[in-house]
CSV table of C-alpha atoms in Angstrom, one decimal:
chain,number,residue,atom,x,y,z
A,1,UNK,CA,-34.6,48.4,-18.8
A,2,UNK,CA,-35.6,45.7,-16.3
A,3,UNK,CA,-39.2,45.3,-15.7
A,4,UNK,CA,-40.0,46.5,-12.1
A,5,UNK,CA,-41.0,43.3,-9.7
A,6,UNK,CA,-44.4,44.3,-8.0
A,7,UNK,CA,-44.0,44.9,-4.5
A,8,UNK,CA,-44.1,42.2,-2.2
A,9,UNK,CA,-45.9,42.5,1.5
A,10,UNK,CA,-44.6,40.5,4.1
A,11,UNK,CA,-46.2,40.6,7.5
A,12,UNK,CA,-43.2,40.3,10.2
A,13,UNK,CA,-42.8,37.0,11.5
A,14,UNK,CA,-44.2,35.4,7.8
A,15,UNK,CA,-43.1,32.7,6.2
A,16,UNK,CA,-41.9,33.9,2.9
A,17,UNK,CA,-43.0,30.6,1.4
A,18,UNK,CA,-46.3,30.8,2.0
A,19,UNK,CA,-46.2,34.2,-0.3
A,20,UNK,CA,-44.7,31.8,-3.1
A,21,UNK,CA,-47.2,29.1,-2.8
A,22,UNK,CA,-49.6,31.8,-3.1
A,23,UNK,CA,-48.3,32.9,-6.3
A,24,UNK,CA,-48.0,29.6,-7.4
A,25,UNK,CA,-51.4,28.4,-6.8
A,26,UNK,CA,-52.7,31.9,-8.8
A,27,UNK,CA,-50.6,30.5,-12.2
A,28,UNK,CA,-52.4,27.0,-11.5
A,29,UNK,CA,-48.9,25.2,-11.4
A,30,UNK,CA,-48.6,22.1,-9.4
A,31,UNK,CA,-45.3,21.4,-6.9
A,32,UNK,CA,-44.2,19.1,-9.5
A,33,UNK,CA,-44.0,21.9,-12.3
A,34,UNK,CA,-42.3,24.4,-10.6
A,35,UNK,CA,-39.7,21.5,-9.0
A,36,UNK,CA,-39.0,20.6,-12.4
A,37,UNK,CA,-38.1,24.2,-13.5
A,38,UNK,CA,-36.0,25.0,-10.2
A,39,UNK,CA,-34.4,21.7,-10.8
A,40,UNK,CA,-35.6,20.5,-7.0
A,41,UNK,CA,-37.4,17.7,-5.6
A,42,UNK,CA,-40.8,18.1,-4.6
A,43,UNK,CA,-40.0,17.6,-0.8
A,44,UNK,CA,-37.4,20.5,-0.8
A,45,UNK,CA,-40.2,22.7,-2.5
A,46,UNK,CA,-42.7,21.2,0.1
A,47,UNK,CA,-40.2,22.4,3.1
A,48,UNK,CA,-39.8,25.6,1.4
A,49,UNK,CA,-43.3,26.5,1.3
A,50,UNK,CA,-44.2,25.2,4.4
A,51,UNK,CA,-41.3,26.9,6.3
A,52,UNK,CA,-39.4,23.9,7.5
A,53,UNK,CA,-36.1,25.4,6.2
A,54,UNK,CA,-34.3,23.4,8.9
A,55,UNK,CA,-34.7,20.1,6.7
A,56,UNK,CA,-33.1,21.8,3.7
A,57,UNK,CA,-29.2,21.1,3.5
A,58,UNK,CA,-28.6,24.7,4.9
A,59,UNK,CA,-29.8,28.1,4.9
A,60,UNK,CA,-27.3,29.3,2.2
A,61,UNK,CA,-29.4,26.9,-0.2
A,62,UNK,CA,-32.6,27.6,1.5
A,63,UNK,CA,-31.7,31.5,0.5
A,64,UNK,CA,-31.1,30.5,-2.8
A,65,UNK,CA,-33.9,28.4,-3.6
A,66,UNK,CA,-36.6,31.4,-2.2
A,67,UNK,CA,-34.4,33.7,-4.5
A,68,UNK,CA,-35.1,31.5,-7.4
A,69,UNK,CA,-38.5,30.7,-6.9
A,70,UNK,CA,-39.1,34.5,-6.3
A,71,UNK,CA,-37.7,35.3,-10.0
A,72,UNK,CA,-39.4,32.4,-11.4
A,73,UNK,CA,-42.9,33.8,-9.9
A,74,UNK,CA,-41.7,37.3,-11.1
A,75,UNK,CA,-41.6,38.6,-7.6
A,76,UNK,CA,-39.3,40.8,-5.7
A,77,UNK,CA,-36.3,38.8,-5.2
A,78,UNK,CA,-34.5,40.9,-2.2
A,79,UNK,CA,-37.7,41.0,-0.2
A,80,UNK,CA,-38.6,38.2,0.0
A,81,UNK,CA,-34.9,37.4,1.0
A,82,UNK,CA,-35.2,39.5,3.8
A,83,UNK,CA,-38.5,38.1,4.9
A,84,UNK,CA,-36.5,34.4,4.9
A,85,UNK,CA,-33.8,36.3,7.2
A,86,UNK,CA,-36.1,37.8,9.3
A,87,UNK,CA,-38.3,34.4,9.7
A,88,UNK,CA,-35.1,32.3,10.6
A,89,UNK,CA,-33.7,34.7,12.7
A,90,UNK,CA,-30.2,35.0,10.3
A,91,UNK,CA,-28.6,37.4,8.0
A,92,UNK,CA,-26.9,36.2,4.8
A,93,UNK,CA,-23.2,36.8,6.2
A,94,UNK,CA,-24.2,34.6,9.5
A,95,UNK,CA,-25.3,32.3,7.5
A,96,UNK,CA,-22.9,31.8,5.4
A,97,UNK,CA,-20.3,31.1,8.1
A,98,UNK,CA,-22.4,28.9,9.9
A,99,UNK,CA,-23.1,27.2,6.6
A,100,UNK,CA,-19.8,26.6,5.4
A,101,UNK,CA,-18.8,25.9,8.8
A,102,UNK,CA,-20.6,23.0,9.1
A,103,UNK,CA,-19.8,21.5,5.6
A,104,UNK,CA,-15.8,22.1,6.2
A,105,UNK,CA,-16.0,20.2,10.2
A,106,UNK,CA,-16.8,17.2,8.1
A,107,UNK,CA,-14.6,17.4,5.5
A,108,UNK,CA,-11.7,18.1,7.7
A,109,UNK,CA,-12.7,15.3,9.4
A,110,UNK,CA,-12.4,13.1,6.8
A,111,UNK,CA,-8.8,14.6,5.7
A,112,UNK,CA,-7.5,13.9,9.5
A,113,UNK,CA,-8.9,10.1,9.3
A,114,UNK,CA,-7.2,9.7,5.7
A,115,UNK,CA,-4.0,11.1,6.8
A,116,UNK,CA,-4.1,8.9,10.2
A,117,UNK,CA,-5.0,5.8,8.0
A,118,UNK,CA,-2.0,6.8,5.6
A,119,UNK,CA,0.2,7.1,8.8
A,120,UNK,CA,-0.2,3.5,9.9
A,121,UNK,CA,-0.1,2.0,6.8
A,122,UNK,CA,3.1,3.7,6.1
A,123,UNK,CA,4.4,2.3,9.4
A,124,UNK,CA,3.0,-1.2,9.2
A,125,UNK,CA,5.0,-1.2,5.6
A,126,UNK,CA,8.2,-0.1,7.0
A,127,UNK,CA,7.7,-2.4,10.1
A,128,UNK,CA,7.4,-5.6,7.6
A,129,UNK,CA,10.0,-4.4,5.6
A,130,UNK,CA,12.6,-4.6,8.8
A,131,UNK,CA,10.9,-7.8,10.2
A,132,UNK,CA,11.7,-9.7,6.5
A,133,UNK,CA,15.0,-7.9,6.0
A,134,UNK,CA,16.4,-8.9,10.0
A,135,UNK,CA,14.9,-12.7,8.9
A,136,UNK,CA,16.6,-12.7,5.6
A,137,UNK,CA,20.2,-11.6,7.4
A,138,UNK,CA,19.2,-14.3,10.4
A,139,UNK,CA,18.7,-17.3,7.4
A,140,UNK,CA,21.9,-16.4,5.7
A,141,UNK,CA,23.9,-16.4,8.9
A,142,UNK,CA,22.5,-19.5,9.9
A,143,UNK,CA,23.5,-20.9,6.4
A,144,UNK,CA,26.9,-19.9,6.4
A,145,UNK,CA,27.6,-21.5,9.8
A,146,UNK,CA,26.0,-24.8,8.5
A,147,UNK,CA,28.2,-24.9,5.7
A,148,UNK,CA,31.7,-24.0,7.7
A,149,UNK,CA,31.0,-26.7,10.2
A,150,UNK,CA,30.1,-29.6,7.3
A,151,UNK,CA,33.8,-29.2,6.0
A,152,UNK,CA,37.1,-29.3,7.8
A,153,UNK,CA,40.2,-27.8,6.1
A,154,UNK,CA,43.7,-30.2,6.2
A,155,UNK,CA,46.8,-29.3,5.8
A,156,UNK,CA,49.0,-32.0,4.0
A,157,UNK,CA,52.7,-32.7,4.0
A,158,UNK,CA,53.5,-31.0,1.0
A,159,UNK,CA,51.9,-27.8,2.1
A,160,UNK,CA,48.4,-27.8,0.2
A,161,UNK,CA,45.1,-27.3,1.8
A,162,UNK,CA,42.6,-29.9,1.2
A,163,UNK,CA,38.8,-29.5,2.5
A,164,UNK,CA,37.2,-32.7,3.7
A,165,UNK,CA,33.7,-33.2,4.5
A,166,UNK,CA,32.9,-33.7,8.2
A,167,UNK,CA,31.5,-36.7,8.5
A,168,UNK,CA,34.7,-38.2,6.7
A,169,UNK,CA,36.7,-40.0,9.6
A,170,UNK,CA,39.6,-38.2,11.1
A,171,UNK,CA,42.2,-40.9,10.1
A,172,UNK,CA,41.3,-41.1,6.4
A,173,UNK,CA,41.4,-37.4,5.9
A,174,UNK,CA,44.8,-37.2,7.6
A,175,UNK,CA,46.0,-40.3,5.7
A,176,UNK,CA,44.8,-39.0,2.5
A,177,UNK,CA,46.9,-35.7,3.2
A,178,UNK,CA,49.8,-37.4,4.3
A,179,UNK,CA,50.0,-40.3,1.3
A,180,UNK,CA,52.8,-38.7,-1.5
A,181,UNK,CA,51.2,-37.8,-4.9
A,182,UNK,CA,52.9,-40.7,-6.6
A,183,UNK,CA,54.9,-44.0,-5.6
A,184,UNK,CA,58.3,-44.7,-7.3
A,185,UNK,CA,57.9,-46.9,-10.4
A,186,UNK,CA,59.9,-50.4,-9.4
A,187,UNK,CA,63.1,-51.2,-12.1
A,188,UNK,CA,62.4,-53.2,-14.8
A,189,UNK,CA,63.0,-56.9,-14.3
A,190,UNK,CA,65.3,-57.4,-16.9
A,191,UNK,CA,67.5,-54.3,-15.6
A,192,UNK,CA,67.1,-55.3,-12.2
A,193,UNK,CA,67.9,-59.5,-12.4
A,194,UNK,CA,71.8,-60.0,-13.6
A,195,UNK,CA,72.5,-63.0,-15.8
A,196,UNK,CA,74.2,-66.2,-14.2
A,197,UNK,CA,77.5,-66.9,-15.3
A,198,UNK,CA,77.7,-70.4,-16.4
A,199,UNK,CA,80.7,-72.3,-14.6
A,200,UNK,CA,82.0,-75.2,-17.1
A,201,UNK,CA,82.0,-79.0,-15.3
A,202,UNK,CA,85.6,-80.2,-14.7
A,203,UNK,CA,86.3,-82.9,-17.4
A,204,UNK,CA,86.6,-86.8,-16.2
A,205,UNK,CA,90.0,-89.0,-16.0
A,206,UNK,CA,90.6,-91.1,-18.6
A,207,UNK,CA,91.0,-94.9,-17.6
A,208,UNK,CA,94.7,-96.3,-17.2
A,209,UNK,CA,96.1,-98.4,-19.3
A,210,UNK,CA,96.2,-102.0,-18.0
């Protein structure tokens, strides 16, 4: 069986931290020793003993400090927690809702901010990608138009199509397109020229006899 805790007489409106301080001094314990045993800072322990509960993280935490402090001093935990509720004008259920509301409100606000920042980043990335895609399409169209303007197609007499640079003279391109593929080879000189027929010279008359 658990040992019964000694009765704690708390006057109406009395700070329960004062009773805890008296119990600590009766044991000749310093604030530093008790704070180390409760895993608290000395300043937090001092706030509990002086009744400065508004300087603690919240009534839920302050109520837990009171309960742990009373257990360490071997005092009635429930009686001191009730004294805390009367002293602060709160109760366990209402305090829990109030403290959780104060904790969840900044968390909810930070989530909303994070969601908004993420949405802005997504819009910026999508918008940047769309602008880049448009720029690439415009540059590609300009390059194709430039290539088309720099060359001209010329159809030759034999039906073939030739591509000439735009800076080439037009008459040169046309003459090049109309020029026959190959000129006829000249006939061989021996075959073209016929040999001349030799004509015999007339015989000279014989001299007359005298």
